[in-house]
CSV table of C-alpha atoms in Angstrom, one decimal:
chain,number,residue,atom,x,y,z
A,234,UNK,CA,-53.2,27.4,14.3
A,235,UNK,CA,-52.2,27.1,11.4
A,236,UNK,CA,-48.3,27.0,12.3
A,237,UNK,CA,-48.4,24.2,14.1
A,238,UNK,CA,-51.3,22.5,11.9
A,239,UNK,CA,-47.9,23.0,9.5
A,240,UNK,CA,-45.6,21.4,11.7
A,241,UNK,CA,-47.5,18.3,12.3
A,242,UNK,CA,-47.4,17.0,8.3
A,243,UNK,CA,-43.8,18.4,8.2
A,244,UNK,CA,-43.7,15.7,10.6
A,245,UNK,CA,-45.2,13.0,8.6
A,246,UNK,CA,-42.4,13.3,5.4
A,247,UNK,CA,-41.4,10.7,4.3
A,248,UNK,CA,-37.8,13.0,4.6
A,249,UNK,CA,-39.2,14.2,8.2
A,250,UNK,CA,-36.8,14.8,10.5
A,251,UNK,CA,-36.7,17.1,14.2
A,252,UNK,CA,-39.5,20.2,14.4
A,253,UNK,CA,-39.0,22.3,16.9
A,254,UNK,CA,-41.4,25.6,18.1
A,255,UNK,CA,-41.9,28.5,20.1
A,256,UNK,CA,-45.5,29.1,21.1
A,257,UNK,CA,-45.5,32.6,23.3
A,258,UNK,CA,-48.0,32.1,25.9
A,259,UNK,CA,-49.6,34.0,27.6
A,260,UNK,CA,-48.3,33.2,31.3
A,261,UNK,CA,-45.4,31.4,32.0
A,262,UNK,CA,-45.9,27.3,32.2
A,263,UNK,CA,-45.5,26.8,36.1
A,264,UNK,CA,-44.4,24.3,38.2
A,265,UNK,CA,-47.3,21.7,39.4
A,266,UNK,CA,-46.9,18.8,42.3
A,267,UNK,CA,-47.0,15.7,40.1
A,268,UNK,CA,-50.5,13.6,41.2
A,269,UNK,CA,-51.2,10.9,44.2
A,270,UNK,CA,-47.5,8.8,45.0
A,271,UNK,CA,-45.8,9.2,41.8
A,272,UNK,CA,-42.3,7.6,42.9
A,273,UNK,CA,-44.4,4.6,44.0
A,274,UNK,CA,-46.5,4.9,40.3
A,275,UNK,CA,-43.7,5.3,38.5
A,276,UNK,CA,-40.0,4.1,39.9
A,277,UNK,CA,-38.0,4.3,36.7
A,278,UNK,CA,-39.5,7.9,35.6
A,279,UNK,CA,-38.1,8.8,39.0
A,280,UNK,CA,-34.8,7.4,39.9
A,281,UNK,CA,-33.3,7.9,36.4
A,282,UNK,CA,-31.7,6.0,34.1
A,283,UNK,CA,-28.8,4.0,35.6
A,284,UNK,CA,-25.4,6.0,35.4
A,285,UNK,CA,-27.9,9.5,34.4
A,286,UNK,CA,-27.5,8.3,30.6
A,287,UNK,CA,-30.8,10.5,29.4
A,288,UNK,CA,-34.5,8.4,27.8
A,289,UNK,CA,-34.1,8.9,24.1
A,290,UNK,CA,-37.0,7.9,22.3
């Protein structure tokens, strides 16, 4: 918890940059089915961008 708190605090700094953390889990993340009709409700996310370009923030 302390590492996560320090990482969050670092993102608030005026000179903040990307933050990457590795947290061990007791069991690995498992695939899950999308709830409801995901493709109908989120067409852009299901279809992707033109030309296969990634979404960026």
